[in-house]
Amino acid sequence: MHQNAASLAPHSPEVAGAPASRWQRLRRRTYQLLERASSGDRASLYIDIGLILLISLSVAAVVLESVESIFTRFQTQFYWFEIFTVVVFSVEYLLRVWSSVEAPSAGEQNAVGSRYPRLRYMVTPSAIIDLLAILPFYLLAAGLVGGGDMRFLRAVRLLRVFKLTRYSAAFDTLIKAFSENARSFIAALSILLIVMLLAATGMYFFEREAQPEAFASIPAAMWWAFATLTTVGFGDVTPITAGGKVFGAMITVVGVGMVALPTGILASAYTEQLRVRAEEYREKSKDAWDDGVITAAEADELERLRASLGLGRNTASQILNSERVNNALTAEQNHVCPRCGRAAE
Amino acid sequence: MHQNAASLAPHSPEVAGAPASRWQRLRRRTYQLLERASSGDRASLYIDIGLILLISLSVAAVVLESVESIFTRFQTQFYWFEIFTVVVFSVEYLLRVWSSVEAPSAGEQNAVGSRYPRLRYMVTPSAIIDLLAILPFYLLAAGLVGGGDMRFLRAVRLLRVFKLTRYSAAFDTLIKAFSENARSFIAALSILLIVMLLAATGMYFFEREAQPEAFASIPAAMWWAFATLTTVGFGDVTPITAGGKVFGAMITVVGVGMVALPTGILASAYTEQLRVRAEEYREKSKDAWDDGVITAAEADELERLRASLGLGRNTASQILNSERVNNALTAEQNHVCPRCGRAAE
Amino acid sequence: MHQNAASLAPHSPEVAGAPASRWQRLRRRTYQLLERASSGDRASLYIDIGLILLISLSVAAVVLESVESIFTRFQTQFYWFEIFTVVVFSVEYLLRVWSSVEAPSAGEQNAVGSRYPRLRYMVTPSAIIDLLAILPFYLLAAGLVGGGDMRFLRAVRLLRVFKLTRYSAAFDTLIKAFSENARSFIAALSILLIVMLLAATGMYFFEREAQPEAFASIPAAMWWAFATLTTVGFGDVTPITAGGKVFGAMITVVGVGMVALPTGILASAYTEQLRVRAEEYREKSKDAWDDGVITAAEADELERLRASLGLGRNTASQILNSERVNNALTAEQNHVCPRCGRAAE
Amino acid sequence: MHQNAASLAPHSPEVAGAPASRWQRLRRRTYQLLERASSGDRASLYIDIGLILLISLSVAAVVLESVESIFTRFQTQFYWFEIFTVVVFSVEYLLRVWSSVEAPSAGEQNAVGSRYPRLRYMVTPSAIIDLLAILPFYLLAAGLVGGGDMRFLRAVRLLRVFKLTRYSAAFDTLIKAFSENARSFIAALSILLIVMLLAATGMYFFEREAQPEAFASIPAAMWWAFATLTTVGFGDVTPITAGGKVFGAMITVVGVGMVALPTGILASAYTEQLRVRAEEYREKSKDAWDDGVITAAEADELERLRASLGLGRNTASQILNSERVNNALTAEQNHVCPRCGRAAE
């Protein structure tokens, strides 16, 4: 009667299919180990933790290297740690590409994907991030770049921090909240830019004579306009003419609106996301109550769903409870005649 | 049984009516080409893109002209580009006025509208913006203005940026969110102004002796009050007396409330807008499920509605799903007697 | 069957009751004229507008008087305008007190109220504001105060701005949103104060040696703490030690939370208010549809309710529409047997 | 039929159980006196107020002691007040530990708890706060610490402010709102840190040559990044190169998003909390209406529930009202046959 809503849940990394050769089993295991650990898979969990630690340390190293005194003192250590990091990340990258054919969705989506599944993986955002994490080192080592570029390449290593996004389900939620309301956010950004343009132009007219340096041109005035409309308000540049101050005061008020816009959109997006996830949990609860009792297995499954949906315990227990009541009511209505009190069947 | 909710949907630019003369057909086509392109109309889409590009470039030109060095170097290019822009925008304006009688709503609303439909179009906000985009040039060319006004007229060209609003449905949503809660926003603004007045007066009393320049009068103190209540906080003027700092600290806290107010209103407005649009989609879904199946045509129509309402895919698919379940349940209840289990027909 | 929800609507200033003497009729008319105009009462509307204008001008005068040059030049005009204002406000105050017995709620609530209805009115917030608007003048005129107090008393006139709140329904909504969530707002404020205390103490420990002036004591450090936790960030005082900067950076992040707290509460409060008002409109709609048709009188009443509730037109029309569908469905279920198709009666 | 939702309500400090010895009765009374007063318990209320006052004064003393001039003048008074405070807090702590076995939940949860119930209490957050409030004094008195540590220990006394959280139900609500959405908040914080890292690195590259002091390293640039991304914007450090300003302007816009994120999450969390609490009130209302009438006792209980849930009066009265209507409708449907119009019984 009720539809199983599982199709909306983040898909689990189980690989359906026929029995496999030893080679295939090794590849599948590699895939499982590198993916976010499913509950119970200890080895995969340890590998996750190890990689997260290494990413964090590697990012910390980039940050610390920028401090002259630390860099001078620990130059060698930084060098060997970088070598170690790149080796590990390179092995990780190769293994990921190799085992990517084991992904449940591999070879499904399009013709190119089914013929070159590894190529398709290699152009996904997370694979590109993985590549960017190691490429600078090889480019430097190969002598392809040098001099001024070196510094830039070093900083590119900081993008390794994005490798962390792979391990958090909350990032997915956030990205979903953004993408489901992309149009509203783009509109908010457009409005910010239009208003910023008008604010900068206005301020340019009021202040350019009094402060020919800070408000020399509209682009120059944009620095003030951005700082004001986002309510950051550095205060390094401020209007000094009476007209500029009156106009500037109006712009600060408009700035409050500019901040309110994305906040309001995001608040409504999160409220909606919460509702959608609660609805999904409700469907599952309804199914679980269908036979009038919740077994230990069903309770387990519901708890897993709750956790994966990121629902709070209070909300979940209330949904479960109200579905119990609904189920009882429906049962009553269906099985007992309201007039004679006899069972319908 | 269920009402078709189409009347709430943004109206499509189809022109109902009888067969038309060649002249009329040309006018109708002109109207379609200038309006936001409906799906499938390639030519209209290219014209849209072309105009959007020209508007953007024209605004960029105004901004860049304000940079002395760039202006001196490319003066001629700026001049000819301005001529070109004005010609295109003038032709666009004339064609819009001419073809405005083809708008579905033309000649409906009031007596003036039905007799002078083009005049009615000419006083709409978007037509006025179109006129403002070209008027400065003609005024300058006719020698009607000059000297000091010239600079101002040049800046007016920046308002061309508002021509862009015509092309985004998200602006409509935003304007709707504002206008549906106009009273709340005006109240929030009034409160901000009242509190600002009190803050400025208080600060004037505390600081006027210590800082006779920055807090010379209540109007002068308003600059600080605006910057603080909007949490911008430039910091170019700050209290230095003990009393002023205590009072100022309290005002910073009040400022948080001033920012929270419009944000809260907007968040609730967006939540409500989302609910209204979801409800509309739900109605359409109900209709689509009425016969127990969703045809390709219905799926197409639902997808178009979803896009035009700006609903996220997740939300939409969940609504569609829940309506399927509801439809099945209703069908069951209607066709099977709750007492004897026999079919109703 | 459905309850009339009118009791929740802001009560209308109609005075129920028996025929009245000429004196009573004059008093009643005075009451009506001074209250916010109900639709159709032209004279009352003009008096409202006149008073609103006078209040605004009077506040503007206080602000402008603080500008030395303006004050010196227009001293006489300011003096006579103040006399005029006080006379009008005094007459208004006396008439309000006199006619307050005509308020629908007068003499109801308690023993004191029924015996001294005018006294009860005189201690309401709005009556006290009215008194404060004129009292300073009389105190000065009577020579009861003088010298240094004079300036303070002049500023008290600024509180006249609160007389404006009488004329806006949106203020009521705002005050309701606050009072319905008073506990949450107080908790948010308490948290802000506690966090502020800890931030100030922390900064005092980090910075007092490096900046013995700005961070001389915990109270002194509070100025920085308030500016930072409210995200105002004046920047007149900032940490300069490494420890202070690390601690200060953490406090900026906490500050975002401090701003998010009241905003979140207010957003949820407004969403709830909107829901409550929509529910009230829904009840009225249900009643209106009860006989299957909406008469012109019902439509009128619904429109008035919509306006007084501050509901947007879209939301209202959707509610009305969905109730029409519900009514049709209920009618179908009640009057037609689901099995045999015969009418139930 | 409907489930009693009392299990979700904050538990009342009544101690179920058998008749007790005089000693036990004393202990139980002690427990009641120290807990947040239940309505009607005058003595407990006075003790609450007394302790709240003492905590506040003690915190005020810590703050005032930091002002050199005040400390010098009132050194003796501060000393004796501190002695008094520590004595009272010590007695309070000992009594709380002693009477903690009277807590309804004592001895339930786990093996350790049932054997050493007082130990279990001593490791709860609120007991640790109580201990921290007195420990510094004893450490100083015992001469275990001294010199530089003294100042730190003095400041630790400020943590006494957290003793206040025991007395406010709104803190519980807030903590619940946070803990139910912990994952989202952690994700928002992670994103803030990642973006901050990228912003600091970017600014370091743009500005390190122009401002070798403020942007000497990535950690140094973090100070600017934090101030900007939280929209605090101190302005003590700002970019001066063209590239840095363009990059900085983009970061201010990103900062608006960083502020919007937790605000949006919190707004949705509060909306959800409100819904959950309204649902609970609805359940109780349904039960109360079950017999078609609300007795004085039921009205009393509902009002208590409303207050403890922190629901607004408007919201509550609307829920109660709608449940009355629902109950009437259900009664009608149950007792009257939809087909023949005769009563079911």
mmCIF file with all atom_site columns, C-alpha atoms in Angstrom, chain A residues 59 62-64 66-67 151-152 155 158-159 161-162 165 168-171 173-174 178 189 192 223 226-227 230-234 236-237 258-259 262-263 266-267 270-271 274 307-315 317-318 321 324-325 329 332 338-339, chain D residues 1-3 8 176 180-181 183-184 187 190-191 194 197-198 201 204-205 208-209 216-219 222 224 227-228 231-235 237-239 245 248-249 252-253 256 260-261 263-265 267-268 271-272 275-276 279-280 334 337 340 342 344:
data_model
loop_
_atom_site.group_PDB
_atom_site.id
_atom_site.type_symbol
_atom_site.label_atom_id
_atom_site.label_alt_id
_atom_site.label_comp_id
_atom_site.label_asym_id
_atom_site.label_entity_id
_atom_site.label_seq_id
_atom_site.pdbx_PDB_ins_code
_atom_site.Cartn_x
_atom_site.Cartn_y
_atom_site.Cartn_z
_atom_site.occupancy
_atom_site.B_iso_or_equiv
_atom_site.pdbx_formal_charge
_atom_site.auth_seq_id
_atom_site.auth_comp_id
_atom_site.auth_asym_id
_atom_site.auth_atom_id
_atom_site.pdbx_PDB_model_num
ATOM 1   C CA . VAL A 1 59  ? 46.973  21.046 5.126  1.00 0.00 ? 59  VAL A CA 1
ATOM 2   C CA . VAL A 1 62  ? 51.031  24.032 4.053  1.00 0.00 ? 62  VAL A CA 1
ATOM 3   C CA . VAL A 1 63  ? 49.807  26.602 6.584  1.00 0.00 ? 63  VAL A CA 1
ATOM 4   C CA . LEU A 1 64  ? 52.852  26.266 8.836  1.00 0.00 ? 64  LEU A CA 1
ATOM 5   C CA . SER A 1 66  ? 54.096  29.899 5.248  1.00 0.00 ? 66  SER A CA 1
ATOM 6   C CA . VAL A 1 67  ? 55.538  30.990 8.601  1.00 0.00 ? 67  VAL A CA 1
ATOM 7   C CA . ARG A 1 151 ? 54.827  29.293 -4.788 1.00 0.00 ? 151 ARG A CA 1
ATOM 8   C CA . PHE A 1 152 ? 51.448  29.129 -6.449 1.00 0.00 ? 152 PHE A CA 1
ATOM 9   C CA . ALA A 1 155 ? 49.390  26.820 -2.306 1.00 0.00 ? 155 ALA A CA 1
ATOM 10  C CA . LEU A 1 158 ? 45.770  23.564 0.185  1.00 0.00 ? 158 LEU A CA 1
ATOM 11  C CA . LEU A 1 159 ? 42.911  22.359 -2.022 1.00 0.00 ? 159 LEU A CA 1
ATOM 12  C CA . VAL A 1 161 ? 41.259  20.208 2.286  1.00 0.00 ? 161 VAL A CA 1
ATOM 13  C CA . PHE A 1 162 ? 38.390  19.476 -0.113 1.00 0.00 ? 162 PHE A CA 1
ATOM 14  C CA . THR A 1 165 ? 34.245  16.665 2.023  1.00 0.00 ? 165 THR A CA 1
ATOM 15  C CA . SER A 1 168 ? 30.788  14.035 5.700  1.00 0.00 ? 168 SER A CA 1
ATOM 16  C CA . ALA A 1 169 ? 27.120  13.385 4.949  1.00 0.00 ? 169 ALA A CA 1
ATOM 17  C CA . ALA A 1 170 ? 26.260  16.877 6.169  1.00 0.00 ? 170 ALA A CA 1
ATOM 18  C CA . PHE A 1 171 ? 28.071  18.365 3.171  1.00 0.00 ? 171 PHE A CA 1
ATOM 19  C CA . THR A 1 173 ? 22.731  17.946 2.784  1.00 0.00 ? 173 THR A CA 1
ATOM 20  C CA . LEU A 1 174 ? 24.183  21.403 2.399  1.00 0.00 ? 174 LEU A CA 1
ATOM 21  C CA . PHE A 1 178 ? 21.881  24.909 -2.246 1.00 0.00 ? 178 PHE A CA 1
ATOM 22  C CA . LEU A 1 189 ? 23.500  37.294 -5.802 1.00 0.00 ? 189 LEU A CA 1
ATOM 23  C CA . LEU A 1 192 ? 23.504  42.096 -4.524 1.00 0.00 ? 192 LEU A CA 1
ATOM 24  C CA . TRP A 1 223 ? 35.442  48.179 -2.303 1.00 0.00 ? 223 TRP A CA 1
ATOM 25  C CA . PHE A 1 226 ? 30.965  45.486 -0.961 1.00 0.00 ? 226 PHE A CA 1
ATOM 26  C CA . ALA A 1 227 ? 32.128  46.039 2.613  1.00 0.00 ? 227 ALA A CA 1
ATOM 27  C CA . THR A 1 230 ? 27.610  42.729 3.306  1.00 0.00 ? 230 THR A CA 1
ATOM 28  C CA . THR A 1 231 ? 27.546  44.584 6.680  1.00 0.00 ? 231 THR A CA 1
ATOM 29  C CA . VAL A 1 232 ? 31.237  43.802 7.106  1.00 0.00 ? 232 VAL A CA 1
ATOM 30  C CA . GLY A 1 233 ? 32.082  47.501 7.361  1.00 0.00 ? 233 GLY A CA 1
ATOM 31  C CA . PHE A 1 234 ? 35.890  47.557 7.507  1.00 0.00 ? 234 PHE A CA 1
ATOM 32  C CA . ASP A 1 236 ? 39.175  51.828 6.071  1.00 0.00 ? 236 ASP A CA 1
ATOM 33  C CA . VAL A 1 237 ? 37.206  53.938 3.584  1.00 0.00 ? 237 VAL A CA 1
ATOM 34  C CA . MET A 1 258 ? 21.148  41.989 1.278  1.00 0.00 ? 258 MET A CA 1
ATOM 35  C CA . VAL A 1 259 ? 22.143  39.853 4.275  1.00 0.00 ? 259 VAL A CA 1
ATOM 36  C CA . PRO A 1 262 ? 20.245  34.547 1.451  1.00 0.00 ? 262 PRO A CA 1
ATOM 37  C CA . THR A 1 263 ? 19.548  33.897 5.130  1.00 0.00 ? 263 THR A CA 1
ATOM 38  C CA . LEU A 1 266 ? 18.514  29.205 3.381  1.00 0.00 ? 266 LEU A CA 1
ATOM 39  C CA . ALA A 1 267 ? 16.202  29.110 6.408  1.00 0.00 ? 267 ALA A CA 1
ATOM 40  C CA . TYR A 1 270 ? 16.487  23.958 5.589  1.00 0.00 ? 270 TYR A CA 1
ATOM 41  C CA . THR A 1 271 ? 12.912  23.957 6.871  1.00 0.00 ? 271 THR A CA 1
ATOM 42  C CA . LEU A 1 274 ? 13.729  18.882 7.300  1.00 0.00 ? 274 LEU A CA 1
ATOM 43  C CA . ALA A 1 307 ? 20.794  8.801  11.631 1.00 0.00 ? 307 ALA A CA 1
ATOM 44  C CA . SER A 1 308 ? 21.392  8.869  7.882  1.00 0.00 ? 308 SER A CA 1
ATOM 45  C CA . LEU A 1 309 ? 18.667  11.502 7.440  1.00 0.00 ? 309 LEU A CA 1
ATOM 46  C CA . GLY A 1 310 ? 20.149  13.568 10.240 1.00 0.00 ? 310 GLY A CA 1
ATOM 47  C CA . LEU A 1 311 ? 16.781  13.788 12.015 1.00 0.00 ? 311 LEU A CA 1
ATOM 48  C CA . GLY A 1 312 ? 16.791  14.667 15.708 1.00 0.00 ? 312 GLY A CA 1
ATOM 49  C CA . ARG A 1 313 ? 15.716  12.012 18.180 1.00 0.00 ? 313 ARG A CA 1
ATOM 50  C CA . ASN A 1 314 ? 12.756  14.055 19.438 1.00 0.00 ? 314 ASN A CA 1
ATOM 51  C CA . THR A 1 315 ? 11.356  14.653 16.002 1.00 0.00 ? 315 THR A CA 1
ATOM 52  C CA . SER A 1 317 ? 10.185  9.612  18.161 1.00 0.00 ? 317 SER A CA 1
ATOM 53  C CA . GLN A 1 318 ? 7.219   11.943 17.711 1.00 0.00 ? 318 GLN A CA 1
ATOM 54  C CA . ASN A 1 321 ? 4.435   7.789  17.849 1.00 0.00 ? 321 ASN A CA 1
ATOM 55  C CA . ARG A 1 324 ? 1.331   4.320  15.791 1.00 0.00 ? 324 ARG A CA 1
ATOM 56  C CA . VAL A 1 325 ? -1.821  6.243  16.674 1.00 0.00 ? 325 VAL A CA 1
ATOM 57  C CA . LEU A 1 329 ? -7.189  4.431  14.149 1.00 0.00 ? 329 LEU A CA 1
ATOM 58  C CA . GLU A 1 332 ? -10.279 0.399  13.944 1.00 0.00 ? 332 GLU A CA 1
ATOM 59  C CA . PRO A 1 338 ? -19.131 1.883  12.844 1.00 0.00 ? 338 PRO A CA 1
ATOM 60  C CA . ARG A 1 339 ? -22.812 0.967  13.171 1.00 0.00 ? 339 ARG A CA 1
ATOM 61  C CA . MET D 1 1   ? -6.921  5.717  22.117 1.00 0.00 ? 1   MET D CA 1
ATOM 62  C CA . HIS D 1 2   ? -4.579  8.687  22.226 1.00 0.00 ? 2   HIS D CA 1
ATOM 63  C CA . GLN D 1 3   ? -1.284  8.308  23.886 1.00 0.00 ? 3   GLN D CA 1
ATOM 64  C CA . LEU D 1 8   ? 8.109   14.114 26.609 1.00 0.00 ? 8   LEU D CA 1
ATOM 65  C CA . LYS D 1 176 ? 17.958  20.732 22.601 1.00 0.00 ? 176 LYS D CA 1
ATOM 66  C CA . GLU D 1 180 ? 19.061  17.870 17.609 1.00 0.00 ? 180 GLU D CA 1
ATOM 67  C CA . ASN D 1 181 ? 20.911  19.592 14.750 1.00 0.00 ? 181 ASN D CA 1
ATOM 68  C CA . ARG D 1 183 ? 25.547  17.477 12.676 1.00 0.00 ? 183 ARG D CA 1
ATOM 69  C CA . SER D 1 184 ? 24.344  20.453 10.644 1.00 0.00 ? 184 SER D CA 1
ATOM 70  C CA . ALA D 1 187 ? 29.112  20.892 9.047  1.00 0.00 ? 187 ALA D CA 1
ATOM 71  C CA . SER D 1 190 ? 33.691  22.909 9.077  1.00 0.00 ? 190 SER D CA 1
ATOM 72  C CA . ILE D 1 191 ? 32.711  24.870 6.003  1.00 0.00 ? 191 ILE D CA 1
ATOM 73  C CA . ILE D 1 194 ? 37.698  25.476 5.190  1.00 0.00 ? 194 ILE D CA 1
ATOM 74  C CA . LEU D 1 197 ? 41.663  28.679 5.289  1.00 0.00 ? 197 LEU D CA 1
ATOM 75  C CA . LEU D 1 198 ? 41.253  29.405 1.591  1.00 0.00 ? 198 LEU D CA 1
ATOM 76  C CA . THR D 1 201 ? 45.803  31.703 1.904  1.00 0.00 ? 201 THR D CA 1
ATOM 77  C CA . TYR D 1 204 ? 48.447  35.944 1.978  1.00 0.00 ? 204 TYR D CA 1
ATOM 78  C CA . PHE D 1 205 ? 49.379  35.584 -1.669 1.00 0.00 ? 205 PHE D CA 1
ATOM 79  C CA . ARG D 1 208 ? 52.220  39.572 1.736  1.00 0.00 ? 208 ARG D CA 1
ATOM 80  C CA . GLU D 1 209 ? 54.537  41.787 -0.286 1.00 0.00 ? 209 GLU D CA 1
ATOM 81  C CA . ALA D 1 216 ? 53.339  37.729 7.004  1.00 0.00 ? 216 ALA D CA 1
ATOM 82  C CA . SER D 1 217 ? 52.061  34.148 6.896  1.00 0.00 ? 217 SER D CA 1
ATOM 83  C CA . ILE D 1 218 ? 48.832  32.209 6.396  1.00 0.00 ? 218 ILE D CA 1
ATOM 84  C CA . PRO D 1 219 ? 48.180  32.033 10.165 1.00 0.00 ? 219 PRO D CA 1
ATOM 85  C CA . MET D 1 222 ? 43.649  34.230 9.350  1.00 0.00 ? 222 MET D CA 1
ATOM 86  C CA . TRP D 1 224 ? 41.621  39.121 8.632  1.00 0.00 ? 224 TRP D CA 1
ATOM 87  C CA . ALA D 1 227 ? 36.907  39.060 10.913 1.00 0.00 ? 227 ALA D CA 1
ATOM 88  C CA . THR D 1 228 ? 35.669  39.210 7.317  1.00 0.00 ? 228 THR D CA 1
ATOM 89  C CA . THR D 1 231 ? 31.041  39.979 8.828  1.00 0.00 ? 231 THR D CA 1
ATOM 90  C CA . VAL D 1 232 ? 32.581  41.533 11.953 1.00 0.00 ? 232 VAL D CA 1
ATOM 91  C CA . GLY D 1 233 ? 35.050  43.513 9.871  1.00 0.00 ? 233 GLY D CA 1
ATOM 92  C CA . PHE D 1 234 ? 37.269  45.215 12.436 1.00 0.00 ? 234 PHE D CA 1
ATOM 93  C CA . GLY D 1 235 ? 39.174  47.012 9.714  1.00 0.00 ? 235 GLY D CA 1
ATOM 94  C CA . VAL D 1 237 ? 43.895  45.015 8.708  1.00 0.00 ? 237 VAL D CA 1
ATOM 95  C CA . THR D 1 238 ? 42.551  45.430 5.174  1.00 0.00 ? 238 THR D CA 1
ATOM 96  C CA . PRO D 1 239 ? 43.896  44.642 1.711  1.00 0.00 ? 239 PRO D CA 1
ATOM 97  C CA . LYS D 1 245 ? 40.683  44.141 -2.813 1.00 0.00 ? 245 LYS D CA 1
ATOM 98  C CA . GLY D 1 248 ? 38.592  40.533 -0.428 1.00 0.00 ? 248 GLY D CA 1
ATOM 99  C CA . ALA D 1 249 ? 35.325  41.806 -1.906 1.00 0.00 ? 249 ALA D CA 1
ATOM 100 C CA . THR D 1 252 ? 32.865  39.572 2.023  1.00 0.00 ? 252 THR D CA 1
ATOM 101 C CA . VAL D 1 253 ? 30.097  38.134 -0.144 1.00 0.00 ? 253 VAL D CA 1
ATOM 102 C CA . VAL D 1 256 ? 27.264  36.661 4.136  1.00 0.00 ? 256 VAL D CA 1
ATOM 103 C CA . ALA D 1 260 ? 23.367  32.751 6.703  1.00 0.00 ? 260 ALA D CA 1
ATOM 104 C CA . LEU D 1 261 ? 24.243  29.095 7.244  1.00 0.00 ? 261 LEU D CA 1
ATOM 105 C CA . THR D 1 263 ? 21.066  31.267 11.065 1.00 0.00 ? 263 THR D CA 1
ATOM 106 C CA . GLY D 1 264 ? 19.146  29.207 8.554  1.00 0.00 ? 264 GLY D CA 1
ATOM 107 C CA . ILE D 1 265 ? 19.809  25.985 10.447 1.00 0.00 ? 265 ILE D CA 1
ATOM 108 C CA . ALA D 1 267 ? 15.621  29.098 12.240 1.00 0.00 ? 267 ALA D CA 1
ATOM 109 C CA . SER D 1 268 ? 14.592  25.712 10.884 1.00 0.00 ? 268 SER D CA 1
ATOM 110 C CA . THR D 1 271 ? 10.465  26.129 13.711 1.00 0.00 ? 271 THR D CA 1
ATOM 111 C CA . GLU D 1 272 ? 10.703  22.374 14.156 1.00 0.00 ? 272 GLU D CA 1
ATOM 112 C CA . ARG D 1 275 ? 6.011   22.267 15.800 1.00 0.00 ? 275 ARG D CA 1
ATOM 113 C CA . VAL D 1 276 ? 7.013   19.375 18.071 1.00 0.00 ? 276 VAL D CA 1
ATOM 114 C CA . GLU D 1 279 ? 2.020   18.688 18.535 1.00 0.00 ? 279 GLU D CA 1
ATOM 115 C CA . GLU D 1 280 ? 2.497   17.615 22.141 1.00 0.00 ? 280 GLU D CA 1
ATOM 116 C CA . ASN D 1 334 ? -19.007 8.035  14.899 1.00 0.00 ? 334 ASN D CA 1
ATOM 117 C CA . CYS D 1 337 ? -24.633 6.535  10.306 1.00 0.00 ? 337 CYS D CA 1
ATOM 118 C CA . CYS D 1 340 ? -29.361 6.374  7.056  1.00 0.00 ? 340 CYS D CA 1
ATOM 119 C CA . ARG D 1 342 ? -29.695 7.227  12.467 1.00 0.00 ? 342 ARG D CA 1
ATOM 120 C CA . ALA D 1 344 ? -25.117 4.351  15.784 1.00 0.00 ? 344 ALA D CA 1
#
